[in-house]
Amino acid sequence: MTARLETKTALVTGAGSGIGRSVAESFAREGARVIFSDRDRAAAESAAEAWPTAIAIELDISDEQSVAHAFEKLEADGFAPDVVVANAGVQLFGHDAKVADLDLDVWKRTIDINLTGTFLTVKHAVRSMLGRGGSIILTGSPTGLNGEGQDFTAYSSSKAGIHGLGRTVAAAYASEGIRVNTVVPGYTETPLVTAISGDEAARAAIVSRIPLGRAGQASDVEGIMIYLASDESSFATGALFRVDGGMTTL
């Protein structure tokens, strides 16, 4: 069977752990040359070392100089990506809160990394893809669609902004052959959410709101990410793909 991504070069942000690592590894299994990027260089290198066609880079998505330099260097080295997964982000448990209780610094840090960082990743991905096309995939959240994140004002707002960014960029660059789609994972047990997964009552409460009756795993989004990275999805752009166990149907 032909590997579905064997002609692709893919950059995944936040690939040192969690969903980013799982997706980057799945791309490598499907034959892509994969750039594992993370603010934590050691984590990126550890994740990439098992894959002969992979490389690792340090990338701080909240710093435009870091993002711009990364895309310039990748192009110079023959690794200009055909696929970019803008996945890196934070959720500041214990600090993010309902709006009346939210500190401005927590708001700014969350928006700087999640929304501005995604904007910068998409901006330079589009610049890199002009004249040749490509696929950009954003990582959204149910908290940007419904009231699931009522105690996480900054995070929920950042994800809603990402959903809007994806639609806007998809419409702006469809004529250039650049597709932009957003994947919306549900509650997914990764290092990002240990504050929930390590609390039996909190975990049970959130799983009870998932119609399929279980927590998500990072591997649950691999299939849709591979589809959107591949030419099989050539007519898909500007869309939200929910992989949330039915959470947002309630």
Coordinates of C-alpha atoms in Angstrom, one line a residue:
M1 CA 0.0 0.0 0.0
T2 CA 1.3 3.4 -0.9
A3 CA 2.1 5.7 2.0
R4 CA -0.4 8.6 1.9
L5 CA 2.1 11.4 2.5
E6 CA 5.2 10.1 0.8
T7 CA 5.6 13.2 -1.4
K8 CA 5.0 15.7 1.5
T9 CA 7.2 17.7 3.8
A10 CA 5.3 18.5 7.0
L11 CA 6.0 20.9 9.9
V12 CA 4.2 20.2 13.2
T13 CA 4.4 22.7 16.0
G14 CA 4.3 21.5 19.6
A15 CA 5.6 18.2 18.4
G16 CA 7.7 17.4 21.5
S17 CA 4.7 15.8 23.3
G18 CA 1.0 15.2 23.2
I19 CA -1.2 15.6 20.1
G20 CA 1.7 17.3 18.2
R21 CA 4.0 14.4 18.7
S22 CA 1.4 11.8 17.9
V23 CA 0.5 13.6 14.7
A24 CA 4.1 14.1 13.6
E25 CA 4.8 10.5 14.2
S26 CA 1.8 9.4 12.2
F27 CA 2.9 11.7 9.3
A28 CA 6.3 10.0 9.4
R29 CA 4.7 6.6 9.3
E30 CA 2.8 7.7 6.2
G31 CA 6.0 8.6 4.4
A32 CA 6.3 12.3 4.9
R33 CA 9.5 14.2 5.7
V34 CA 8.6 15.6 9.1
I35 CA 9.9 18.6 11.0
F36 CA 9.3 18.2 14.7
S37 CA 9.2 21.7 16.1
D38 CA 8.9 22.7 19.7
R39 CA 10.0 25.5 22.1
D40 CA 11.7 22.6 24.0
R41 CA 14.5 21.6 21.6
A42 CA 15.4 18.5 23.6
A43 CA 11.8 17.3 23.5
A44 CA 11.6 17.8 19.7
E45 CA 14.9 16.0 19.2
S46 CA 13.8 13.1 21.4
A47 CA 10.5 12.7 19.4
A48 CA 12.2 12.9 16.0
E49 CA 15.1 10.6 16.6
A50 CA 13.2 7.4 15.8
W51 CA 12.3 8.6 12.3
P52 CA 15.0 8.6 9.6
T53 CA 13.2 11.2 7.5
A54 CA 12.6 13.6 10.4
I55 CA 14.4 16.6 11.7
A56 CA 13.9 18.6 14.8
I57 CA 14.0 22.4 15.3
E58 CA 13.5 24.8 18.2
L59 CA 10.6 27.1 17.5
D60 CA 8.9 29.7 19.8
I61 CA 5.7 30.4 18.0
S62 CA 5.0 33.6 20.1
D63 CA 8.2 35.2 18.7
E64 CA 7.9 36.3 15.0
Q65 CA 11.7 36.4 14.5
S66 CA 11.9 32.8 15.6
V67 CA 9.0 31.8 13.3
A68 CA 10.3 33.7 10.3
H69 CA 13.9 32.4 10.7
A70 CA 12.6 28.8 11.0
F71 CA 10.7 29.0 7.7
E72 CA 13.6 30.8 5.9
K73 CA 16.1 28.2 7.1
L74 CA 13.8 25.3 6.2
E75 CA 13.4 26.7 2.7
A76 CA 17.1 27.2 2.3
D77 CA 17.8 23.6 3.5
G78 CA 15.3 22.1 1.0
F79 CA 12.6 21.5 3.7
A80 CA 10.0 24.0 2.7
P81 CA 6.8 22.5 4.1
D82 CA 3.8 21.4 2.0
V83 CA 1.9 20.8 5.2
V84 CA 1.9 22.9 8.4
V85 CA 0.1 21.8 11.6
A86 CA -0.3 24.8 13.9
N87 CA -0.8 22.8 17.1
A88 CA 1.4 24.4 19.8
G89 CA -0.4 26.0 22.7
V90 CA -0.9 26.3 26.4
Q91 CA -3.8 26.0 28.9
L92 CA -2.9 27.7 32.2
F93 CA -4.6 25.6 34.8
G94 CA -4.8 27.3 38.1
H95 CA -4.5 30.7 36.5
D96 CA -7.1 31.0 33.8
A97 CA -10.5 31.7 35.3
K98 CA -13.9 33.2 34.8
V99 CA -13.6 36.7 33.3
A100 CA -14.2 38.6 36.6
D101 CA -11.4 36.7 38.2
L102 CA -8.9 36.7 35.3
D103 CA -5.6 38.5 35.6
L104 CA -4.6 40.5 32.6
D105 CA -1.1 38.8 32.5
V106 CA -2.7 35.4 32.2
W107 CA -4.9 36.6 29.4
K108 CA -2.0 38.1 27.6
R109 CA 0.2 35.1 28.0
T110 CA -2.5 32.7 26.7
I111 CA -3.4 34.9 23.7
D112 CA 0.3 35.6 22.9
I113 CA 1.0 31.9 22.6
N114 CA -2.2 30.4 21.4
L115 CA -3.7 33.0 19.1
T116 CA -0.8 35.2 18.2
G117 CA 1.4 32.2 17.9
T118 CA -1.0 30.5 15.6
F119 CA -1.3 33.7 13.6
L120 CA 2.4 33.9 13.2
T121 CA 2.7 30.3 12.2
V122 CA 0.0 30.7 9.6
K123 CA 1.4 34.0 8.3
H124 CA 4.8 32.5 7.5
A125 CA 3.3 29.2 6.3
V126 CA 1.2 31.1 3.8
R127 CA 4.2 33.1 2.6
S128 CA 6.2 29.9 2.2
M129 CA 3.4 28.2 0.2
L130 CA 2.6 31.1 -2.2
G131 CA 3.2 29.9 -5.7
R132 CA 3.0 26.2 -4.9
G133 CA 0.1 25.7 -2.6
G134 CA -0.2 23.6 0.5
S135 CA -2.3 22.5 3.5
I136 CA -2.5 24.3 6.8
I137 CA -4.2 22.5 9.8
L138 CA -5.1 24.3 13.0
T139 CA -5.8 22.8 16.4
G140 CA -9.1 24.1 17.8
S141 CA -11.1 23.2 20.9
P142 CA -14.7 22.6 21.9
T143 CA -14.2 25.5 24.3
G144 CA -14.2 27.8 21.3
L145 CA -17.6 26.4 20.2
N146 CA -19.7 26.1 23.3
G147 CA -19.7 26.8 27.0
E148 CA -17.4 23.9 27.8
G149 CA -14.6 26.3 28.9
Q150 CA -16.5 28.7 31.2
D151 CA -13.7 28.6 33.8
F152 CA -11.0 29.2 31.1
T153 CA -11.8 32.6 29.6
A154 CA -8.4 33.2 28.0
Y155 CA -8.0 29.7 26.6
S156 CA -11.6 29.5 25.2
S157 CA -11.2 33.0 23.6
S158 CA -7.9 32.0 22.1
K159 CA -9.4 28.9 20.5
A160 CA -12.5 30.8 19.2
G161 CA -10.1 33.2 17.6
I162 CA -8.2 30.3 16.0
H163 CA -11.5 29.0 14.5
G164 CA -12.1 32.4 13.0
L165 CA -8.6 32.8 11.7
G166 CA -8.8 29.5 9.9
R167 CA -12.0 30.5 8.0
T168 CA -10.6 33.9 7.1
V169 CA -7.3 32.6 5.8
A170 CA -9.0 29.8 3.9
A171 CA -11.2 32.3 2.0
A172 CA -8.3 34.6 1.3
Y173 CA -5.9 32.0 -0.1
A174 CA -8.1 29.4 -1.8
S175 CA -7.2 30.8 -5.2
E176 CA -3.6 30.2 -4.4
G177 CA -4.1 26.5 -3.7
I178 CA -3.6 27.0 0.0
R179 CA -6.1 25.1 2.1
V180 CA -6.8 25.8 5.8
N181 CA -8.8 23.6 8.0
T182 CA -9.3 23.3 11.8
V183 CA -9.4 20.0 13.8
V184 CA -11.3 20.2 17.0
P185 CA -10.2 17.5 19.4
G186 CA -12.4 16.9 22.5
Y187 CA -11.0 16.4 26.0
T188 CA -7.7 14.6 25.2
E189 CA -5.5 13.2 27.8
T190 CA -2.0 14.6 27.2
P191 CA 0.5 16.4 29.4
L192 CA -1.4 19.6 28.8
V193 CA -4.3 18.5 30.9
T194 CA -2.8 16.6 33.9
A195 CA -4.7 19.0 36.2
I196 CA -7.9 17.2 35.0
S197 CA -6.6 13.7 34.3
G198 CA -5.0 13.5 37.7
D199 CA -8.1 14.5 39.6
E200 CA -10.6 11.6 39.6
A201 CA -13.7 13.7 40.2
A202 CA -12.8 16.3 37.6
R203 CA -12.0 13.6 35.1
A204 CA -15.2 11.8 35.7
A205 CA -17.2 15.0 35.3
I206 CA -15.8 15.8 31.9
V207 CA -15.9 12.2 30.6
S208 CA -19.6 12.1 31.6
R209 CA -20.2 14.9 29.0
I210 CA -18.7 12.8 26.2
P211 CA -21.4 10.7 24.4
L212 CA -18.9 8.0 23.4
G213 CA -18.1 7.6 27.1
R214 CA -14.4 7.9 27.2
A215 CA -11.6 10.4 27.2
G216 CA -9.8 11.1 23.9
Q217 CA -6.3 10.0 23.2
A218 CA -3.8 11.9 21.0
S219 CA -3.9 9.0 18.5
D220 CA -7.7 9.8 17.9
V221 CA -6.9 12.8 15.8
E222 CA -4.2 11.1 13.7
G223 CA -6.6 9.9 11.0
I224 CA -8.2 13.3 10.3
M225 CA -4.9 15.0 10.3
I226 CA -3.5 12.6 7.8
Y227 CA -6.5 13.1 5.6
L228 CA -6.2 16.9 5.7
A229 CA -2.5 16.7 5.0
S230 CA -3.0 14.5 2.0
D231 CA -4.3 15.2 -1.5
E232 CA -7.4 13.2 -0.6
S233 CA -8.7 16.4 1.0
S234 CA -8.1 18.6 -2.0
F235 CA -11.7 20.0 -1.9
A236 CA -11.7 20.7 1.8
T237 CA -10.9 24.1 3.1
G238 CA -12.3 26.5 5.7
A239 CA -13.9 23.7 7.6
L240 CA -14.1 22.5 11.2
F241 CA -13.5 18.8 11.7
R242 CA -14.8 17.7 15.2
V243 CA -13.1 14.7 16.8
D244 CA -14.6 15.1 20.2
G245 CA -16.5 11.9 21.0
G246 CA -19.7 13.9 20.4
M247 CA -19.0 16.5 23.2
T248 CA -20.2 19.4 21.1
T249 CA -23.4 17.7 20.0
L250 CA -24.9 18.2 23.5

